[in-house]
mmCIF file of C-alpha atoms (C1' of nucleotides) and ligand atoms in Angstrom:
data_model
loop_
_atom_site.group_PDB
_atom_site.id
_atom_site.type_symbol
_atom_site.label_atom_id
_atom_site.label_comp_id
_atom_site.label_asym_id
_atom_site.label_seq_id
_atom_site.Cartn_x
_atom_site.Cartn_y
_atom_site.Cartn_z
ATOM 1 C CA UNK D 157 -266.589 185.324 136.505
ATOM 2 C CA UNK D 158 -264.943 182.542 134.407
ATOM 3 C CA UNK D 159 -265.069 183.322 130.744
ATOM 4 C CA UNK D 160 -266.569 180.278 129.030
ATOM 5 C CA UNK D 161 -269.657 179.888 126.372
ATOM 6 C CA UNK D 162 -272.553 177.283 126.045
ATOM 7 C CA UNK D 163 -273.586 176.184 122.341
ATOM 8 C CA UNK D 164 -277.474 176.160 122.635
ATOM 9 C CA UNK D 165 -278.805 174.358 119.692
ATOM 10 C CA UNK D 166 -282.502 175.780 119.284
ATOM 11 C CA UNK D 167 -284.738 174.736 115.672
ATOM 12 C CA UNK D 168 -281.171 173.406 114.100
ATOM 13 C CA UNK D 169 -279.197 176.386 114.890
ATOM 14 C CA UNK D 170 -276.103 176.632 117.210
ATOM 15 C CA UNK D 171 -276.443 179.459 119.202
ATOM 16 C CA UNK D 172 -273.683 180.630 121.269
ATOM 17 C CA UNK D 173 -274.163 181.922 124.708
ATOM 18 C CA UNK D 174 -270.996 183.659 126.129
ATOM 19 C CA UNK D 175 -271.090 183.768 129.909
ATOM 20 C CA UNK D 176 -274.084 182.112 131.035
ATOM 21 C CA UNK D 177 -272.896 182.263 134.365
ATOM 22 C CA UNK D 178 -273.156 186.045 134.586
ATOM 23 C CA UNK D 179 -275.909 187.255 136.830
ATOM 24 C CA UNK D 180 -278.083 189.992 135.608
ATOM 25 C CA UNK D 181 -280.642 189.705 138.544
ATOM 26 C CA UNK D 182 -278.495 189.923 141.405
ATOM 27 C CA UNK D 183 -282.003 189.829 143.899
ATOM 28 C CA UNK D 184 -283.370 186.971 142.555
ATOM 29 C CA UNK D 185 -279.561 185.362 141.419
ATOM 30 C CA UNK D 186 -280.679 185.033 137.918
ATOM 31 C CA UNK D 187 -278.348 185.003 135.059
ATOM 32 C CA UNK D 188 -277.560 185.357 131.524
ATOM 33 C CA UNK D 189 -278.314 181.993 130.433
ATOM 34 C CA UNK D 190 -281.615 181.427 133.349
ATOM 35 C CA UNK D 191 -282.697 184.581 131.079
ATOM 36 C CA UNK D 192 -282.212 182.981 128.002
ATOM 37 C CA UNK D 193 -283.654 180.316 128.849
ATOM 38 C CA UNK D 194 -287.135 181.655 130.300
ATOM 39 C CA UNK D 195 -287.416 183.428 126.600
ATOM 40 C CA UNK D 196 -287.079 179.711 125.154
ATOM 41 C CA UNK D 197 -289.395 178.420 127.464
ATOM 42 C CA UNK D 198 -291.881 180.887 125.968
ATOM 43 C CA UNK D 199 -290.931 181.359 122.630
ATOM 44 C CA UNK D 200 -294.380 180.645 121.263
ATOM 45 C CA UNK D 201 -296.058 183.830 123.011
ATOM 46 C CA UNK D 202 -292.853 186.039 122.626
ATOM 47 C CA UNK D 203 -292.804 185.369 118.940
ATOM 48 C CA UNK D 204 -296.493 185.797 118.500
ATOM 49 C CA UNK D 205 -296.101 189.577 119.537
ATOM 50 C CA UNK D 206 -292.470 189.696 117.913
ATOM 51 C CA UNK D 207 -291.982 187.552 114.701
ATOM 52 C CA UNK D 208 -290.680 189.229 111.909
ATOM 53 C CA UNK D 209 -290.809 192.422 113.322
ATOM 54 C CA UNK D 210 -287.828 194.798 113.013
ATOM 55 C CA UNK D 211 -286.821 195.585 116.567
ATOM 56 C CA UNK D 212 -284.710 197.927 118.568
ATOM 57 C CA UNK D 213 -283.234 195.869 121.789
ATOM 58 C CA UNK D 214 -282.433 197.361 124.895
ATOM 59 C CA UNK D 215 -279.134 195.975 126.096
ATOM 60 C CA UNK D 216 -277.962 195.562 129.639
ATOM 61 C CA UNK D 217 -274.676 193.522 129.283
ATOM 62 C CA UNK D 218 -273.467 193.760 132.621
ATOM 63 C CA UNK D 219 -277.084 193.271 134.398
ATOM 64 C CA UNK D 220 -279.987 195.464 135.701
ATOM 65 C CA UNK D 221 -277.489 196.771 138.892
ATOM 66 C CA UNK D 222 -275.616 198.250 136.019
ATOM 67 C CA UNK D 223 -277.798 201.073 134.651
ATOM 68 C CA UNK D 224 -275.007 202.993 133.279
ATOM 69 C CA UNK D 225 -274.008 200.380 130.983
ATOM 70 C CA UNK D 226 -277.493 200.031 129.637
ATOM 71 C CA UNK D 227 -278.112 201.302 126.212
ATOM 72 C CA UNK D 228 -280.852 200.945 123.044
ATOM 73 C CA UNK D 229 -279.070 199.633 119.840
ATOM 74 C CA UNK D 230 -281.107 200.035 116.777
ATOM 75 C CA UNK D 231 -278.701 199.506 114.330
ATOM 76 C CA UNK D 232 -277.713 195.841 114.770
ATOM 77 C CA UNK D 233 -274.037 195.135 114.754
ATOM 78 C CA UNK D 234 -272.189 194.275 111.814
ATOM 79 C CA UNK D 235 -270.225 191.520 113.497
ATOM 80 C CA UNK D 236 -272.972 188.835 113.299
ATOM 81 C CA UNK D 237 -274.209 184.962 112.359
ATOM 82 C CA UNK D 238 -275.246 184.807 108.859
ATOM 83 C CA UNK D 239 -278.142 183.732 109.259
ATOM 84 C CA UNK D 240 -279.600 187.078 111.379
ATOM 85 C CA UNK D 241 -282.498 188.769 109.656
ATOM 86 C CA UNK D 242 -282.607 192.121 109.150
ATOM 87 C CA UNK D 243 -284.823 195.014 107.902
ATOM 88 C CA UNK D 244 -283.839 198.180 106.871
ATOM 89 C CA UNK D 245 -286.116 201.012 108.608
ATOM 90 C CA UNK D 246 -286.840 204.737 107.549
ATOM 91 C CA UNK D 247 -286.670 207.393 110.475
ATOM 92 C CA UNK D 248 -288.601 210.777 110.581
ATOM 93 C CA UNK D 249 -284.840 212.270 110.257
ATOM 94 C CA UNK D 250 -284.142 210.708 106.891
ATOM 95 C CA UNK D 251 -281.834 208.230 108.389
ATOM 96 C CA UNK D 252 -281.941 204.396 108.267
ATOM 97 C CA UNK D 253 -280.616 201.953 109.984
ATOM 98 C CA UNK D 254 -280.610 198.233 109.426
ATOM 99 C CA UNK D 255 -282.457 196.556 112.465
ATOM 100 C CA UNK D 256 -282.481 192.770 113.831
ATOM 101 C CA UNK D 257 -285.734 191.047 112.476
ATOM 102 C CA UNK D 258 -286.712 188.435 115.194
ATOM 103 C CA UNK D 259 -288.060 185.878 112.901
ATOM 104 C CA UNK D 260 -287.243 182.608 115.157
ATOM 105 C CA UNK D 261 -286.234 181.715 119.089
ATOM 106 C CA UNK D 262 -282.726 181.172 117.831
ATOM 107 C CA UNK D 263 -282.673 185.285 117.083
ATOM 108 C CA UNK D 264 -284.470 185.583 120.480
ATOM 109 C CA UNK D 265 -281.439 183.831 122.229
ATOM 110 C CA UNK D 266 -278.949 185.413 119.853
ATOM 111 C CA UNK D 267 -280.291 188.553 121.274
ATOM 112 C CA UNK D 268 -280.558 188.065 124.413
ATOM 113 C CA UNK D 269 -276.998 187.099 124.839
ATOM 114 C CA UNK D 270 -276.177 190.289 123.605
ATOM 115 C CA UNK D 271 -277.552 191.570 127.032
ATOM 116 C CA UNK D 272 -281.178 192.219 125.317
ATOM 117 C CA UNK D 273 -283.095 191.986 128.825
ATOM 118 C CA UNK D 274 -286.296 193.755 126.425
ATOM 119 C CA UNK D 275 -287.499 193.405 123.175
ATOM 120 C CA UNK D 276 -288.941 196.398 121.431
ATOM 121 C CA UNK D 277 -290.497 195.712 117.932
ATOM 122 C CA UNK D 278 -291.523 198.244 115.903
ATOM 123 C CA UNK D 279 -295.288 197.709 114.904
ATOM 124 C CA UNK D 280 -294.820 196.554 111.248
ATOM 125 C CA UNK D 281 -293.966 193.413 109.400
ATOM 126 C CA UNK D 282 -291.190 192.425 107.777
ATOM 127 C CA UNK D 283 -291.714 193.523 103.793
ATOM 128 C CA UNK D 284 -294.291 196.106 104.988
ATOM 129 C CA UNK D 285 -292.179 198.425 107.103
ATOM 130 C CA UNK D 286 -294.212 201.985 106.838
ATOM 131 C CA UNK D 287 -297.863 200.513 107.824
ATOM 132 C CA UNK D 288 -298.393 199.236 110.945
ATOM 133 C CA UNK D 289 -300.431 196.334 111.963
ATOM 134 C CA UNK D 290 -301.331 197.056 114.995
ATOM 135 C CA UNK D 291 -302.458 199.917 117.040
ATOM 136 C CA UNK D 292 -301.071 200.281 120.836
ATOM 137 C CA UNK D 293 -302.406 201.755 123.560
ATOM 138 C CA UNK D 294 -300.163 202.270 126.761
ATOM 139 C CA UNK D 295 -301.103 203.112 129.929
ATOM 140 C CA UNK D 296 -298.064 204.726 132.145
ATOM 141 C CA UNK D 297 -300.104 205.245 135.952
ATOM 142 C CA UNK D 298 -298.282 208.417 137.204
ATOM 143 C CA UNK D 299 -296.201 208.186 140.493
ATOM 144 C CA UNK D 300 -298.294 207.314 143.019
ATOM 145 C CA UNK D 301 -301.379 206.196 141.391
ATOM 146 C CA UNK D 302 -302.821 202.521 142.468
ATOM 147 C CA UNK D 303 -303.141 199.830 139.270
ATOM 148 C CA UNK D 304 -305.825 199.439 140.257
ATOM 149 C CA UNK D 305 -306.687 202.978 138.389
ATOM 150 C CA UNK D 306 -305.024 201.575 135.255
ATOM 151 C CA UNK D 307 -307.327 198.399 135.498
ATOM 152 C CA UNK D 308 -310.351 200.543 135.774
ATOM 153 C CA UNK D 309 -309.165 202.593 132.431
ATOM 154 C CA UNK D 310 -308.339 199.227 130.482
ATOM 155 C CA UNK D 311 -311.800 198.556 130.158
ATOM 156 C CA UNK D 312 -312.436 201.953 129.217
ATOM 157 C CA UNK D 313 -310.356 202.060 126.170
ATOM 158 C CA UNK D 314 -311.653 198.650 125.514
ATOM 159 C CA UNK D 315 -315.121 200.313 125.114
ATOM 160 C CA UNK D 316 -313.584 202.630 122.983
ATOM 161 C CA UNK D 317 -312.240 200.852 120.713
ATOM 162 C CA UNK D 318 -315.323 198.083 120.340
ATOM 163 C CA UNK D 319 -317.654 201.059 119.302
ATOM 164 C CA UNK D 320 -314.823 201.317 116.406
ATOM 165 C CA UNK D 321 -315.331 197.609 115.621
ATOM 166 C CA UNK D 322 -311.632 197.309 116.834
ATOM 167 C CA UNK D 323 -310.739 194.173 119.882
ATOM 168 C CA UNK D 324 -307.935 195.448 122.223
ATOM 169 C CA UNK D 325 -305.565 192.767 123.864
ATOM 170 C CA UNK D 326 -304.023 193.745 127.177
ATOM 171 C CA UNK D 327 -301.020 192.605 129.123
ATOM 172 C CA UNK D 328 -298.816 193.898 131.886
ATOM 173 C CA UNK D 329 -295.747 195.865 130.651
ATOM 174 C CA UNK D 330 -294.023 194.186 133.489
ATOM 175 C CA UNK D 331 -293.576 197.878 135.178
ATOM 176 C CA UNK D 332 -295.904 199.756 136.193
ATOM 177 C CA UNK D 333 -298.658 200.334 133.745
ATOM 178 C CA UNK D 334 -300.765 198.038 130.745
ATOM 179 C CA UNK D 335 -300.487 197.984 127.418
ATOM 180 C CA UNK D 336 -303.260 197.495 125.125
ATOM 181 C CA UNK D 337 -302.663 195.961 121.097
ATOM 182 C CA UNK D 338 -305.217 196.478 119.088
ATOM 183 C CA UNK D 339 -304.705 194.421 115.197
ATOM 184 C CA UNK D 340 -305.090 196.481 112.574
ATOM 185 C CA UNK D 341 -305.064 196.410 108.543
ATOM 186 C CA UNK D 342 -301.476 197.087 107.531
ATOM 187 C CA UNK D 343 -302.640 200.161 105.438
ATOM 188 C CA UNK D 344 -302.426 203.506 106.744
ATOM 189 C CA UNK D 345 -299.212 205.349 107.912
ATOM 190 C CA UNK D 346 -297.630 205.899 110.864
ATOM 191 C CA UNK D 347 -298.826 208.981 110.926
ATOM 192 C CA UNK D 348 -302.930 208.109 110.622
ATOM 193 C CA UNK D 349 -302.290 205.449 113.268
ATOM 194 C CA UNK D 350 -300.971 208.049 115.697
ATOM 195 C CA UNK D 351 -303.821 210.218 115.132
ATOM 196 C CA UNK D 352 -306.694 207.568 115.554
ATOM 197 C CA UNK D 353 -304.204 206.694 118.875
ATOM 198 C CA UNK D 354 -304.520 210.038 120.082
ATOM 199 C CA UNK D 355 -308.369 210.428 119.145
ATOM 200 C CA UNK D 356 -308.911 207.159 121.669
ATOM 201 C CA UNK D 357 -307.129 208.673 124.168
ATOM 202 C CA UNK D 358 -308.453 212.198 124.355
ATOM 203 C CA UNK D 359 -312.157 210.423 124.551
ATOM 204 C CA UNK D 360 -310.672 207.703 127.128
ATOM 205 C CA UNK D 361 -309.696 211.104 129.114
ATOM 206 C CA UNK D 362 -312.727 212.876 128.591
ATOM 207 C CA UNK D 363 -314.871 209.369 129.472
ATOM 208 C CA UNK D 364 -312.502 209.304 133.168
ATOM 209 C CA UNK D 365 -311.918 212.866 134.053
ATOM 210 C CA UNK D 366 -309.052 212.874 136.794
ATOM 211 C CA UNK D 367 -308.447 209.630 136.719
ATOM 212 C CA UNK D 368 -307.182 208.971 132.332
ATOM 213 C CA UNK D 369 -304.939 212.017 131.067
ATOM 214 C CA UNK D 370 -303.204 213.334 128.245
ATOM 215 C CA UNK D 371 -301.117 215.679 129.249
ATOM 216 C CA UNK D 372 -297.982 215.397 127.650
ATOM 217 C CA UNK D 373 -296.213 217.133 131.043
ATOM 218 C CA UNK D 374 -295.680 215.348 134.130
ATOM 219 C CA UNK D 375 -296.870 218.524 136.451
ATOM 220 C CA UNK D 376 -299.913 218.303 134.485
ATOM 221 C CA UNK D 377 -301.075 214.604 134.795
ATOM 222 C CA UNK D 378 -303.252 213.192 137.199
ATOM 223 C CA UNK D 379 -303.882 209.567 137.328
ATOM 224 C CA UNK D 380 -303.384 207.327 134.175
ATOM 225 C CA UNK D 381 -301.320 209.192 131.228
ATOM 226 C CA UNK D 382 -302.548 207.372 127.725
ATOM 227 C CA UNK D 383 -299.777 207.191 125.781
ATOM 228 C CA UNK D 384 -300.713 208.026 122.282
ATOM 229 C CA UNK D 385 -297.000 209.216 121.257
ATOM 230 C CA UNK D 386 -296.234 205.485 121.157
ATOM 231 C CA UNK D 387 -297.762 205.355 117.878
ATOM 232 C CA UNK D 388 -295.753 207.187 116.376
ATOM 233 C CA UNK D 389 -292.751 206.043 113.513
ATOM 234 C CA UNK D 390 -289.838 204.640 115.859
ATOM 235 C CA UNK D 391 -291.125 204.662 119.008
ATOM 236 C CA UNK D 392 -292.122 201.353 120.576
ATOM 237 C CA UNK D 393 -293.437 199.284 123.375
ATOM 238 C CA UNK D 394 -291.704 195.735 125.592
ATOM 239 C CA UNK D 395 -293.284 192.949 123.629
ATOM 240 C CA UNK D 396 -295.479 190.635 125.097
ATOM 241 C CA UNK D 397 -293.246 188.133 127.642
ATOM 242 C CA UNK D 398 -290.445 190.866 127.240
ATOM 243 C CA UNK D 399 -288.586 190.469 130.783
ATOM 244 C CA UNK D 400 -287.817 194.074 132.041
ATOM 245 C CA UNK D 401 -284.961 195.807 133.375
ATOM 246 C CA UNK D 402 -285.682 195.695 137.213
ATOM 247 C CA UNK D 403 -284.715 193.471 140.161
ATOM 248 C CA UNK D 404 -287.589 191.398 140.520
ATOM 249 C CA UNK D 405 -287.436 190.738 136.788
ATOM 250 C CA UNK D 406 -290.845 191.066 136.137
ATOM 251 C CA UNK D 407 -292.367 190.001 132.592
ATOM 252 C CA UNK D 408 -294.997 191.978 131.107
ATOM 253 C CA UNK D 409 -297.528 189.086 130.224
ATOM 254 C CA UNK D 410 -300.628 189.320 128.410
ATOM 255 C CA UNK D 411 -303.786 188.641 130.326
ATOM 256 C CA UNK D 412 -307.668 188.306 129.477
ATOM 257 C CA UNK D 413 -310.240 190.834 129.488
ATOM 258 C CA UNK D 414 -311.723 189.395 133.086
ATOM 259 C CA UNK D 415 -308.290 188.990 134.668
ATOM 260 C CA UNK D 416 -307.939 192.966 134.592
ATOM 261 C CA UNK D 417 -309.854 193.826 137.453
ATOM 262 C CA UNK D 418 -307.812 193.061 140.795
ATOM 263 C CA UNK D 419 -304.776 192.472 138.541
ATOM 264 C CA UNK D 420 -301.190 191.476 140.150
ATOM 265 C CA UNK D 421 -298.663 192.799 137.847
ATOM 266 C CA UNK D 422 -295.872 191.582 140.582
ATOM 267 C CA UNK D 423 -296.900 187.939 139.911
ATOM 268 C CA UNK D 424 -295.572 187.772 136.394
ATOM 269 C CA UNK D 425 -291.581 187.054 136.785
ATOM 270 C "C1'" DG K 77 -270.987 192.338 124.537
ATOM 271 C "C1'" DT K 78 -267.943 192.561 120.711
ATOM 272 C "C1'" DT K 79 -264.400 194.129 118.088
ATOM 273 C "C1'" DT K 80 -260.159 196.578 117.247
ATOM 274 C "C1'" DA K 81 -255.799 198.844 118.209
ATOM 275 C "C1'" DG K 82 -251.703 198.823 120.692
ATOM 276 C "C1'" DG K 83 -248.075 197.006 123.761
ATOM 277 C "C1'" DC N 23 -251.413 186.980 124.628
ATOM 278 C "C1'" DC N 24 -253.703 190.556 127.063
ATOM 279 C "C1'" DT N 25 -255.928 194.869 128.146
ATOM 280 C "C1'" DA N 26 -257.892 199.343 127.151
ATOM 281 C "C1'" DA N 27 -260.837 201.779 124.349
ATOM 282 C "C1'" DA N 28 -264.609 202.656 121.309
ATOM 283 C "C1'" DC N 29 -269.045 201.747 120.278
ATOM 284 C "C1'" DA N 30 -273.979 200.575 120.773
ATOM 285 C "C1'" DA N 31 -281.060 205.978 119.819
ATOM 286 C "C1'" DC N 32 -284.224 208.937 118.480
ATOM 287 C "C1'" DG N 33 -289.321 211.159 117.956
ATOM 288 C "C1'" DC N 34 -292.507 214.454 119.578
ATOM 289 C "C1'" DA N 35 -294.247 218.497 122.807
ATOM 290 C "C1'" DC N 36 -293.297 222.814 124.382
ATOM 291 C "C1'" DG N 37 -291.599 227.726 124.947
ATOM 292 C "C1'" DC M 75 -282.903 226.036 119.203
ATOM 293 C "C1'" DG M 76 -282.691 223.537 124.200
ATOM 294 C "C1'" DT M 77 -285.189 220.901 127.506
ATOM 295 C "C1'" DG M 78 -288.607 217.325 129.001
ATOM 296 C "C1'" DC M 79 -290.364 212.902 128.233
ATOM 297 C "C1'" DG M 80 -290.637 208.067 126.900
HETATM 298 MN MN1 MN W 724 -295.758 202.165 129.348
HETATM 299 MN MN1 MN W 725 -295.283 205.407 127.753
#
DNA sequence: GTTTAGG
DNA sequence: CCTAAACAACGCACG
DNA sequence: CGTGCG
């Protein structure tokens, strides 16, 4: 692979892509820069779920057939443009770290050429960094299980959360399963939102017995797990037009209410 | 992927 | 100049 | 605490 770099200019700022060429979808021959690209193409949707949101990226630099290279960087390198936005975040442990703020497509791309294949904001703004602003709900089908069970507990946690005066948005995750945001009013802790999380999902469960679980233990689940520990303070979710880690590169894409039922989530790449 | 140390 | 090496995460459940 | 899980 020749070593060589492409100068993107995106909003006024020069952007530097360093091997463009590489491929980091050998099946579908699609490469640094193709990748880059596709996020600039829909910027407008990927910032929507992202802007100004602290965010941990998952980095693949030599591509998706390269799983042992692949690693989560929170802490975001010292080495970088001056213009990069960052946030410094509080963990559970005491520790900080000072995280990448994705406040425009040029820190998208900037990103992304790090080998950022997904992009995993933490649910709070900018300025605001211990109250989340949104609830999530995320549906992981266990092996084996049809999406079309996940489509049939979508609703169901839609239901749930209406007769809480909350509106859920779903989208692929661009795996396997769904996730669901809900917005909510920047004012309780991580800690509350976890707990409303979890009281959703234990009445989702008891609503779809057998088919919606809990069960924190794999032996244990049958059918849909909710994910309620994604609530929690440093854990998140693949933002909305994230691409994912896998050969087909599939994108998890955020779909209407009436699209759910007889969903595709192979059709998003 | 980027940076740094060492030859 | 070139290459090798170091570095890049952490919370919660359970027993 | 170590292990499982995401
Ligand atoms: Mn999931
Ligand atoms: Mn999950």
């Amino acid at each position: 692979m020749p070593s060589k770099a492409e100068i993107l200019e995106i909003d006024g700022i020069d952007v530097r892509i360093t091997n463009p060429d590489k491929v980091f979808f050998p099946d579908i021959g699609a490469t640094k820069l193709d990748l880059v690209n596709y996020y600039l193409s829909v910027a407008e949707g990927t910032l929507a779920g992202c802007r100004n949101r602290p965010s941990t990226l998952y980095r693949w630099p030599n591509g998706v057939d390269k799983p042992e290279d692949a690693f989560f960087q929170k802490r975001v390198g010292d080495k970088r443009p001056e213009w990069v936005q960052t946030q410094v975040v509080k963990f559970p442990s005491g520790r900080s770290a000072e995280m990448i703020v994705l406040a425009d497509a040029a820190h998208v791309a900037w990103a992304v050429n790090t080998g950022a294949i997904d992009l995993n904001p933490w649910p709070v703004r900018k300025g605001d960094v211990d109250h989340p602003d949104e609830l999530r709900a995320d549906l992981d089908p266990t092996p084996g299980v049809p999406y079309e069970d996940v489509c049939t507990v979508a609703p169901v946690v839609r239901d749930v959360l209406r007769e809480h005066g909350l509106e859920g948005w779903p989208k692929t995750s661009g795996k396997r399963g769904m996730h669901i945001y809900v917005r909510i009013e920047p004012r309780w802790p991580f800690t509350e939102v976890r707990r409303a999380a979890l009281a959703m999902a234990r009445e989702v469960e008891r609503r779809m017995p057998g088919v919606a679980t809990t069960a924190w233990w794999k032996e244990e689940r049958e059918g849909v797990f909710v994910d309620y520990n994604q609530n929690a303070r440093d854990r998140t979710i693949a933002s909305a037009y994230s691409a994912r880690p896998v050969a087909a590169a599939t994108v998890s894409c955020p779909v209407e209410w009436a699209e759910v039922d007889g969903l595709d989530p192979a059709a998003f790449t």
